[in-house]
CSV table of C-alpha atoms in Angstrom, one decimal:
chain,number,residue,atom,x,y,z
A,287,UNK,CA,-9.1,24.0,-3.8
A,288,UNK,CA,-11.3,23.8,-0.8
A,289,UNK,CA,-11.8,20.1,-1.2
A,290,UNK,CA,-8.0,19.8,-1.4
A,291,UNK,CA,-7.7,21.6,2.0
A,292,UNK,CA,-10.3,19.2,3.4
A,293,UNK,CA,-8.3,16.2,2.1
A,294,UNK,CA,-5.4,17.5,4.0
A,295,UNK,CA,-7.4,18.0,7.1
A,296,UNK,CA,-8.8,14.5,6.9
A,297,UNK,CA,-5.5,12.8,6.5
A,298,UNK,CA,-3.9,14.8,9.4
A,299,UNK,CA,-6.7,13.5,11.6
A,300,UNK,CA,-6.1,10.0,10.6
A,301,UNK,CA,-2.4,10.4,11.3
A,302,UNK,CA,-3.2,11.8,14.8
A,303,UNK,CA,-5.8,9.1,15.4
A,304,UNK,CA,-3.2,6.4,14.3
A,305,UNK,CA,-0.7,7.6,16.6
A,306,UNK,CA,-3.1,7.5,19.4
A,307,UNK,CA,-4.6,4.0,18.8
A,308,UNK,CA,-1.2,2.5,18.5
A,309,UNK,CA,0.1,4.1,21.5
A,310,UNK,CA,-3.1,2.9,23.5
A,311,UNK,CA,-2.6,-0.7,22.1
A,312,UNK,CA,1.2,-0.5,23.0
A,313,UNK,CA,0.4,0.4,26.5
A,314,UNK,CA,-2.1,-2.6,26.8
A,315,UNK,CA,0.3,-5.1,25.4
A,316,UNK,CA,3.2,-3.9,27.8
A,317,UNK,CA,0.8,-4.6,30.7
A,318,UNK,CA,-0.8,-7.8,29.4
A,319,UNK,CA,1.5,-9.3,26.8
A,320,UNK,CA,-0.9,-12.2,25.9
A,321,UNK,CA,-4.0,-9.9,25.5
A,322,UNK,CA,-3.5,-9.7,21.7
A,323,UNK,CA,-4.4,-13.6,21.3
A,324,UNK,CA,-7.9,-12.6,22.1
A,325,UNK,CA,-8.3,-9.1,21.1
A,326,UNK,CA,-6.7,-9.2,17.7
A,327,UNK,CA,-8.7,-12.2,16.3
A,328,UNK,CA,-12.0,-10.8,17.8
A,329,UNK,CA,-11.2,-7.4,16.4
A,330,UNK,CA,-10.2,-8.5,12.8
A,331,UNK,CA,-13.6,-10.5,12.8
A,332,UNK,CA,-15.7,-7.5,13.9
A,333,UNK,CA,-13.9,-5.3,11.3
A,334,UNK,CA,-14.4,-7.8,8.4
A,335,UNK,CA,-18.0,-8.4,9.4
A,336,UNK,CA,-18.7,-4.7,9.5
A,337,UNK,CA,-17.0,-4.2,6.1
A,338,UNK,CA,-18.9,-7.0,4.4
A,339,UNK,CA,-22.1,-5.8,5.8
A,340,UNK,CA,-22.1,-2.0,5.8
A,341,UNK,CA,-19.2,-0.9,3.5
A,342,UNK,CA,-18.3,-3.5,0.8
A,343,UNK,CA,-15.5,-1.7,-1.2
A,344,UNK,CA,-13.8,-0.6,2.0
A,345,UNK,CA,-11.5,-3.7,2.5
A,346,UNK,CA,-7.9,-3.4,1.8
A,347,UNK,CA,-5.9,-0.2,1.0
A,348,UNK,CA,-8.3,1.6,-1.2
A,349,UNK,CA,-6.0,2.5,-4.0
A,350,UNK,CA,-7.4,-0.5,-6.4
A,351,UNK,CA,-11.0,1.1,-5.7
A,352,UNK,CA,-9.7,4.5,-6.9
A,353,UNK,CA,-8.2,3.0,-10.2
A,354,UNK,CA,-11.4,1.1,-10.8
A,355,UNK,CA,-13.5,4.0,-10.1
A,356,UNK,CA,-11.7,6.0,-12.7
A,357,UNK,CA,-12.2,3.3,-15.4
A,358,UNK,CA,-16.0,2.9,-14.7
A,359,UNK,CA,-18.3,4.6,-17.1
A,360,UNK,CA,-20.5,6.7,-15.1
A,361,UNK,CA,-20.5,8.7,-11.8
A,362,UNK,CA,-23.0,6.4,-9.9
A,363,UNK,CA,-20.7,3.4,-10.3
A,364,UNK,CA,-17.7,5.5,-9.3
A,365,UNK,CA,-19.6,6.8,-6.2
A,366,UNK,CA,-20.2,3.1,-5.2
A,367,UNK,CA,-16.4,2.8,-4.7
A,368,UNK,CA,-15.6,6.2,-3.7
A,369,UNK,CA,-18.5,7.5,-1.4
A,370,UNK,CA,-18.1,9.7,1.7
A,371,UNK,CA,-20.1,7.2,3.7
A,372,UNK,CA,-17.8,4.3,2.7
A,373,UNK,CA,-14.6,6.1,3.6
A,374,UNK,CA,-16.1,7.4,6.8
A,375,UNK,CA,-16.7,3.8,7.7
A,376,UNK,CA,-13.3,2.6,6.5
A,377,UNK,CA,-11.7,5.3,8.8
A,378,UNK,CA,-13.7,4.1,11.8
A,379,UNK,CA,-12.8,0.4,11.1
A,380,UNK,CA,-9.1,1.1,10.5
A,381,UNK,CA,-9.1,2.9,13.8
A,382,UNK,CA,-10.4,-0.3,15.6
A,383,UNK,CA,-8.0,-2.5,13.5
A,384,UNK,CA,-5.1,-0.4,14.9
A,385,UNK,CA,-6.4,-0.7,18.4
A,386,UNK,CA,-6.2,-4.5,17.8
A,387,UNK,CA,-2.6,-4.5,16.5
A,388,UNK,CA,-3.2,-4.8,12.7
A,389,UNK,CA,0.0,-4.4,10.7
A,390,UNK,CA,-1.7,-1.7,8.6
A,391,UNK,CA,-0.6,1.4,7.0
A,392,UNK,CA,-2.6,4.8,6.4
A,393,UNK,CA,-1.2,5.7,2.9
A,394,UNK,CA,-3.6,3.7,0.9
A,395,UNK,CA,-6.8,4.6,3.0
A,396,UNK,CA,-5.5,8.3,2.8
A,397,UNK,CA,-5.6,7.9,-1.1
A,398,UNK,CA,-9.0,6.6,-1.0
A,399,UNK,CA,-10.3,9.2,1.2
A,400,UNK,CA,-8.7,11.8,-1.0
A,401,UNK,CA,-10.3,10.4,-4.1
A,402,UNK,CA,-13.8,10.2,-2.4
A,403,UNK,CA,-13.6,13.8,-1.3
A,404,UNK,CA,-12.4,15.1,-4.8
A,405,UNK,CA,-15.2,13.2,-6.4
A,406,UNK,CA,-17.8,14.5,-4.1
A,407,UNK,CA,-16.5,18.1,-4.8
A,408,UNK,CA,-16.7,17.3,-8.5
A,409,UNK,CA,-20.5,16.5,-8.1
A,410,UNK,CA,-21.5,19.6,-6.1
A,411,UNK,CA,-19.2,22.0,-7.8
A,412,UNK,CA,-20.8,21.1,-11.2
A,413,UNK,CA,-17.4,19.8,-12.6
A,414,UNK,CA,-17.1,16.9,-15.3
A,415,UNK,CA,-13.5,15.9,-14.6
A,416,UNK,CA,-14.1,13.0,-12.6
A,417,UNK,CA,-11.3,11.0,-13.6
A,418,UNK,CA,-8.8,13.8,-13.2
A,419,UNK,CA,-10.0,14.7,-9.8
A,420,UNK,CA,-9.9,11.2,-8.6
A,421,UNK,CA,-6.2,11.2,-9.7
A,422,UNK,CA,-5.7,14.2,-7.9
A,423,UNK,CA,-7.3,13.1,-4.8
A,424,UNK,CA,-5.0,10.0,-4.7
A,425,UNK,CA,-2.0,12.2,-5.1
A,426,UNK,CA,-3.4,14.5,-2.2
A,427,UNK,CA,-4.0,11.7,0.0
A,428,UNK,CA,-0.6,9.9,-0.4
A,429,UNK,CA,1.3,13.2,-0.2
A,430,UNK,CA,-0.3,14.1,3.1
A,431,UNK,CA,0.0,10.5,4.6
A,432,UNK,CA,3.9,10.5,3.9
A,433,UNK,CA,4.6,14.2,4.0
A,434,UNK,CA,6.0,13.7,0.4
A,435,UNK,CA,4.1,16.0,-2.2
A,436,UNK,CA,6.5,15.1,-5.0
A,437,UNK,CA,6.2,11.3,-4.4
A,438,UNK,CA,2.4,11.7,-4.0
A,439,UNK,CA,2.2,13.4,-7.6
A,440,UNK,CA,4.4,10.7,-9.2
A,441,UNK,CA,2.7,7.8,-7.3
A,442,UNK,CA,-0.7,9.0,-8.6
A,443,UNK,CA,0.6,9.1,-12.3
A,444,UNK,CA,2.4,5.7,-12.1
A,445,UNK,CA,-0.3,3.7,-10.4
A,446,UNK,CA,-3.5,5.4,-11.1
A,447,UNK,CA,-2.8,7.1,-14.4
A,448,UNK,CA,-3.3,4.0,-16.5
A,449,UNK,CA,-1.4,1.0,-17.9
A,450,UNK,CA,0.1,3.2,-20.3
A,451,UNK,CA,1.6,5.5,-17.8
A,452,UNK,CA,2.7,2.8,-15.6
A,453,UNK,CA,4.6,0.9,-18.3
A,454,UNK,CA,6.2,4.1,-19.8
A,455,UNK,CA,7.2,5.5,-16.3
A,456,UNK,CA,8.9,2.2,-15.5
A,457,UNK,CA,10.6,2.1,-18.9
A,458,UNK,CA,11.9,5.7,-18.5
A,459,UNK,CA,13.1,5.2,-15.1
A,460,UNK,CA,15.2,2.0,-16.1
A,461,UNK,CA,16.5,3.7,-19.3
A,462,UNK,CA,17.4,6.9,-17.4
A,463,UNK,CA,19.3,5.0,-14.6
A,464,UNK,CA,21.1,2.8,-17.0
A,465,UNK,CA,22.3,5.7,-19.1
A,466,UNK,CA,23.4,7.5,-16.1
A,467,UNK,CA,25.4,4.3,-15.0
A,468,UNK,CA,27.1,4.2,-18.3
A,469,UNK,CA,28.5,7.7,-17.9
A,470,UNK,CA,29.5,7.1,-14.4
A,471,UNK,CA,31.2,3.9,-15.3
A,472,UNK,CA,33.3,6.0,-18.0
A,473,UNK,CA,34.1,8.4,-15.2
A,474,UNK,CA,32.7,11.4,-17.3
A,475,UNK,CA,31.8,14.3,-15.3
A,476,UNK,CA,28.4,15.5,-16.7
A,477,UNK,CA,27.4,17.4,-13.6
A,478,UNK,CA,29.1,20.9,-13.3
A,479,UNK,CA,27.3,21.9,-10.1
A,480,UNK,CA,29.5,19.9,-7.7
A,481,UNK,CA,30.0,16.5,-6.3
A,482,UNK,CA,27.2,14.1,-5.6
A,483,UNK,CA,27.5,11.5,-2.7
A,484,UNK,CA,27.5,8.1,-4.1
A,485,UNK,CA,28.5,4.6,-3.1
A,486,UNK,CA,32.2,4.5,-4.3
A,487,UNK,CA,33.7,1.6,-2.6
A,488,UNK,CA,33.1,-1.9,-3.9
A,489,UNK,CA,31.4,-2.7,-0.5
A,490,UNK,CA,29.0,0.1,-0.9
A,491,UNK,CA,28.2,-1.0,-4.5
A,492,UNK,CA,27.6,-4.4,-3.2
A,493,UNK,CA,25.0,-3.0,-0.7
A,494,UNK,CA,23.3,-1.1,-3.5
A,495,UNK,CA,23.0,-4.4,-5.7
A,496,UNK,CA,21.9,-6.5,-2.6
A,497,UNK,CA,19.2,-4.1,-1.5
A,498,UNK,CA,18.0,-3.7,-5.2
A,499,UNK,CA,17.8,-7.4,-6.1
A,500,UNK,CA,16.6,-8.7,-2.8
A,501,UNK,CA,14.2,-5.9,-2.4
A,502,UNK,CA,12.7,-6.7,-5.9
A,503,UNK,CA,12.6,-10.3,-5.2
A,504,UNK,CA,11.0,-10.1,-1.9
A,505,UNK,CA,8.6,-7.2,-2.9
A,506,UNK,CA,7.5,-8.9,-6.2
A,507,UNK,CA,7.1,-12.2,-4.3
A,508,UNK,CA,5.1,-10.4,-1.6
A,509,UNK,CA,2.7,-8.9,-4.3
A,510,UNK,CA,2.4,-12.1,-6.1
A,511,UNK,CA,1.5,-14.1,-2.9
A,512,UNK,CA,-1.0,-11.4,-1.6
A,513,UNK,CA,-2.8,-11.2,-5.2
A,514,UNK,CA,-3.1,-15.0,-5.1
A,515,UNK,CA,-4.4,-15.0,-1.6
A,516,UNK,CA,-6.9,-12.3,-2.3
A,517,UNK,CA,-8.3,-14.0,-5.3
A,518,UNK,CA,-8.5,-17.4,-3.6
A,519,UNK,CA,-10.4,-15.6,-0.6
A,520,UNK,CA,-12.7,-13.9,-3.2
A,521,UNK,CA,-13.6,-17.2,-4.7
A,522,UNK,CA,-14.1,-19.1,-1.3
A,523,UNK,CA,-16.0,-16.5,0.7
A,524,UNK,CA,-19.2,-16.1,-1.3
A,525,UNK,CA,-19.8,-19.9,-1.0
A,526,UNK,CA,-19.7,-19.8,2.8
A,527,UNK,CA,-22.3,-18.9,5.4
A,528,UNK,CA,-21.9,-15.5,7.1
A,529,UNK,CA,-20.8,-17.2,10.2
A,530,UNK,CA,-18.1,-19.3,8.3
A,531,UNK,CA,-16.8,-16.3,6.6
A,532,UNK,CA,-15.5,-15.0,9.9
A,533,UNK,CA,-13.1,-17.9,10.0
A,534,UNK,CA,-10.7,-16.2,7.7
A,535,UNK,CA,-10.3,-12.9,9.8
A,536,UNK,CA,-10.2,-14.9,12.8
A,537,UNK,CA,-7.3,-17.0,11.6
A,538,UNK,CA,-5.6,-14.0,10.1
A,539,UNK,CA,-5.9,-12.1,13.4
A,540,UNK,CA,-4.5,-14.9,15.5
A,541,UNK,CA,-1.5,-15.2,13.1
A,542,UNK,CA,-0.9,-11.3,13.6
A,543,UNK,CA,-1.3,-11.8,17.4
A,544,UNK,CA,1.1,-14.7,17.5
A,545,UNK,CA,3.9,-12.8,15.4
A,546,UNK,CA,3.4,-9.8,17.6
A,547,UNK,CA,3.9,-11.8,20.9
A,548,UNK,CA,6.8,-13.7,19.4
A,549,UNK,CA,8.4,-10.3,18.3
A,550,UNK,CA,7.7,-8.5,21.6
A,551,UNK,CA,5.2,-6.4,19.8
A,552,UNK,CA,7.7,-5.2,16.9
A,553,UNK,CA,5.2,-6.3,14.2
A,554,UNK,CA,2.1,-4.4,15.4
A,555,UNK,CA,0.9,-1.3,13.7
A,556,UNK,CA,2.7,0.5,10.9
A,557,UNK,CA,6.0,0.0,12.2
A,558,UNK,CA,7.3,3.6,12.1
A,559,UNK,CA,9.3,3.0,15.3
A,560,UNK,CA,11.2,0.0,13.9
A,561,UNK,CA,12.1,1.9,10.6
A,562,UNK,CA,13.2,4.9,12.6
A,563,UNK,CA,15.6,2.7,14.6
A,564,UNK,CA,16.9,1.3,11.4
A,565,UNK,CA,17.4,4.7,9.7
A,566,UNK,CA,19.3,5.8,12.9
A,567,UNK,CA,21.8,3.1,12.5
A,568,UNK,CA,20.4,0.3,14.7
A,569,UNK,CA,20.5,-3.1,13.0
A,570,UNK,CA,17.4,-5.2,13.8
A,571,UNK,CA,17.2,-9.0,14.1
A,572,UNK,CA,17.0,-10.9,10.8
A,573,UNK,CA,13.6,-12.4,12.0
A,574,UNK,CA,11.9,-8.9,11.9
A,575,UNK,CA,11.7,-8.8,8.1
A,576,UNK,CA,9.7,-12.0,7.6
A,577,UNK,CA,7.7,-11.5,10.7
A,578,UNK,CA,6.5,-8.2,9.5
A,579,UNK,CA,5.9,-9.2,6.0
A,580,UNK,CA,3.7,-12.1,7.3
A,581,UNK,CA,2.0,-9.9,9.6
A,582,UNK,CA,1.1,-7.4,6.9
A,583,UNK,CA,-0.1,-10.2,4.5
A,584,UNK,CA,-2.3,-11.7,7.1
A,585,UNK,CA,-3.8,-8.3,7.8
A,586,UNK,CA,-4.4,-7.5,4.3
A,587,UNK,CA,-5.9,-11.1,3.4
A,588,UNK,CA,-8.3,-10.7,6.4
A,589,UNK,CA,-10.5,-8.4,4.4
A,590,UNK,CA,-10.5,-5.5,6.9
A,591,UNK,CA,-9.5,-1.9,5.7
A,592,UNK,CA,-5.7,-1.8,5.7
A,593,UNK,CA,-3.0,-0.1,3.8
A,594,UNK,CA,0.2,-1.9,2.8
A,595,UNK,CA,2.4,1.2,1.8
A,596,UNK,CA,3.9,2.0,5.2
A,597,UNK,CA,4.5,-1.5,6.2
A,598,UNK,CA,6.2,-2.1,2.8
A,599,UNK,CA,8.6,0.9,3.7
A,600,UNK,CA,9.3,-0.7,7.3
A,601,UNK,CA,10.0,-4.1,5.7
A,602,UNK,CA,12.3,-2.5,3.2
A,603,UNK,CA,14.2,-0.6,5.8
A,604,UNK,CA,14.6,-3.7,8.0
A,605,UNK,CA,15.9,-5.6,5.0
A,606,UNK,CA,18.2,-3.0,3.8
A,607,UNK,CA,19.6,-2.3,7.2
A,608,UNK,CA,20.3,-6.2,7.8
A,609,UNK,CA,22.0,-6.5,4.4
A,610,UNK,CA,24.1,-3.5,4.9
A,611,UNK,CA,25.2,-4.6,8.3
A,612,UNK,CA,25.9,-8.1,7.2
A,613,UNK,CA,28.1,-6.8,4.2
A,614,UNK,CA,29.9,-4.2,6.6
A,615,UNK,CA,28.3,-1.1,5.2
A,616,UNK,CA,26.3,1.7,6.9
A,617,UNK,CA,23.0,0.5,8.3
A,618,UNK,CA,21.1,3.9,7.8
A,619,UNK,CA,22.1,4.0,4.1
A,620,UNK,CA,21.2,0.2,3.7
A,621,UNK,CA,17.8,1.1,5.2
A,622,UNK,CA,17.1,3.8,2.6
A,623,UNK,CA,18.2,1.5,-0.3
A,624,UNK,CA,16.1,-1.3,1.2
A,625,UNK,CA,13.1,0.9,1.3
A,626,UNK,CA,13.6,2.1,-2.5
A,627,UNK,CA,14.2,-1.5,-3.6
A,628,UNK,CA,11.3,-3.2,-1.7
A,629,UNK,CA,8.7,-0.5,-2.4
A,630,UNK,CA,9.6,-0.2,-6.1
A,631,UNK,CA,9.3,-3.9,-6.3
A,632,UNK,CA,6.1,-4.5,-4.3
A,633,UNK,CA,4.2,-1.4,-6.0
A,634,UNK,CA,6.0,-1.2,-9.1
A,635,UNK,CA,6.6,2.4,-8.9
A,636,UNK,CA,10.2,3.2,-9.3
A,637,UNK,CA,10.0,6.9,-9.6
A,638,UNK,CA,7.6,7.2,-6.6
A,639,UNK,CA,10.0,5.0,-4.6
A,640,UNK,CA,13.0,7.3,-5.3
A,641,UNK,CA,11.1,10.5,-4.4
A,642,UNK,CA,9.3,9.0,-1.2
A,643,UNK,CA,12.4,7.8,0.2
A,644,UNK,CA,14.3,11.1,-0.4
A,645,UNK,CA,11.4,13.2,0.8
A,646,UNK,CA,11.1,11.0,4.1
A,647,UNK,CA,14.7,11.1,5.0
A,648,UNK,CA,15.9,14.3,3.4
A,649,UNK,CA,19.3,12.8,2.3
A,650,UNK,CA,19.1,14.1,-1.4
A,651,UNK,CA,22.8,13.5,-1.9
A,652,UNK,CA,22.1,9.8,-1.7
A,653,UNK,CA,19.6,10.0,-4.7
A,654,UNK,CA,22.0,8.2,-7.2
A,655,UNK,CA,22.3,5.2,-4.9
A,656,UNK,CA,18.7,5.1,-4.2
A,657,UNK,CA,17.8,5.5,-7.9
A,658,UNK,CA,19.7,2.4,-8.7
A,659,UNK,CA,18.2,0.3,-6.0
A,660,UNK,CA,14.7,1.3,-7.0
A,661,UNK,CA,15.3,0.5,-10.7
A,662,UNK,CA,16.9,-2.9,-9.8
A,663,UNK,CA,14.0,-3.7,-7.6
A,664,UNK,CA,11.5,-2.7,-10.2
A,665,UNK,CA,13.1,-4.6,-12.9
A,666,UNK,CA,13.4,-7.8,-10.7
A,667,UNK,CA,9.9,-7.6,-9.5
A,668,UNK,CA,8.4,-7.5,-13.2
A,669,UNK,CA,9.9,-10.9,-13.7
A,670,UNK,CA,7.6,-12.2,-10.9
A,671,UNK,CA,4.5,-10.0,-11.5
A,672,UNK,CA,3.8,-8.7,-14.9
A,673,UNK,CA,1.7,-5.6,-13.7
A,674,UNK,CA,1.4,-3.4,-10.4
A,675,UNK,CA,-0.7,-5.3,-7.8
A,676,UNK,CA,-3.1,-2.3,-7.3
A,677,UNK,CA,-3.8,-2.5,-11.1
A,678,UNK,CA,-4.5,-6.1,-11.0
A,679,UNK,CA,-6.8,-5.7,-7.9
A,680,UNK,CA,-8.6,-2.9,-9.6
A,681,UNK,CA,-9.2,-5.4,-12.5
A,682,UNK,CA,-11.0,-7.7,-10.2
A,683,UNK,CA,-13.2,-4.8,-8.9
A,684,UNK,CA,-14.1,-3.9,-12.4
A,685,UNK,CA,-14.9,-7.6,-13.3
A,686,UNK,CA,-17.1,-7.8,-10.1
A,687,UNK,CA,-18.8,-4.7,-11.3
A,688,UNK,CA,-19.4,-6.2,-14.8
A,689,UNK,CA,-20.6,-9.5,-13.4
A,690,UNK,CA,-23.2,-7.6,-11.1
A,691,UNK,CA,-24.5,-5.6,-14.0
A,692,UNK,CA,-24.9,-8.7,-16.2
A,693,UNK,CA,-26.9,-10.5,-13.3
A,694,UNK,CA,-29.0,-7.6,-12.8
A,695,UNK,CA,-29.7,-7.5,-16.5
A,696,UNK,CA,-30.6,-11.0,-16.5
A,697,UNK,CA,-32.9,-10.5,-13.5
A,698,UNK,CA,-34.8,-7.7,-15.3
A,699,UNK,CA,-35.0,-9.6,-18.4
A,700,UNK,CA,-36.6,-12.8,-16.7
A,701,UNK,CA,-39.1,-10.4,-14.7
A,702,UNK,CA,-40.2,-8.7,-17.9
A,703,UNK,CA,-41.4,-12.1,-19.5
A,704,UNK,CA,-45.0,-12.5,-19.0
A,705,UNK,CA,-47.3,-15.5,-20.0
A,706,UNK,CA,-49.8,-14.9,-22.7
């Protein structure tokens, strides 16, 4: 319980620091609009070098590390991915990345911090349930990052709980929504507690369909491209000299800077201001969605600590708002539907997407529409990527751990051979 309180305090500190760093960067870019063309690539290179040198395992969001740690056989191997030292360095480097305009969120890093704190509590408290406490830490970090406790619980179960849980929860969500749609289509009133606001006009149904299908296609495609890019970088980087390895973060930083300058700063940081505008009914330019998506992908591929959960919600909000506006629907409702469809597609977490959007916005009357969009987004994304991105990346961490152990065993065997 004390560790859980500490997780909440650490994630709250990250939220405050994130707001301060992004405000500071925004002030600088308003005075010197071209400054990111120098600062962003240099900052990315610095963060990537520090990650590779002092905290390998701190790159990316941190959720794949938590998944891999749960599946490793002993506590020492788990600690290598979830140590307090590692997450402290990650916290610091993430602040530097925000000061440089990185399109990064704090949801994944908060989950890794939560898992690391709970694993440390397990060791000092004499507990043996490492796997359960890591799961609880992910839920705690996610819940505090988005102020969404129910979504945090469900997200941890869907993504970190294991392949069986991920497949089963997705199946349950799809079956439940399809069964509910059948009853609605027959106009049978099964709810005796009152009316639920739902898209009743053909135009509203069209917005739900567009946000679900387009969100799933874009989210699944984003995850697939990001997975391929990360794996290509993992194969390329070890063959390069330390100096040449900095070419990747420098190039990614330059892409982020160019997109930020072209969009007048809209793609920098988490993007919460843009999503708030769309949820408030303001339709953004169509170019915002691809620009923010590319900035997020470049940030993640650079190898610096960076979460993709919050940017995914922002991209979904922009997509849904634009689709709703183009179809003549309500932009605010479209933003919520787009958030659910894209997040469920990119993360393959339909239940968490539903609860997260509802807890963020508080419009529980829109739950049926949001549930349909999330189920559609999840189903379409599964056609593009057979498993959640975080679980596939966790498999890469596990494979790297096995390769390192095999190499160590070979070295020990060769050193033990003595000539007669």
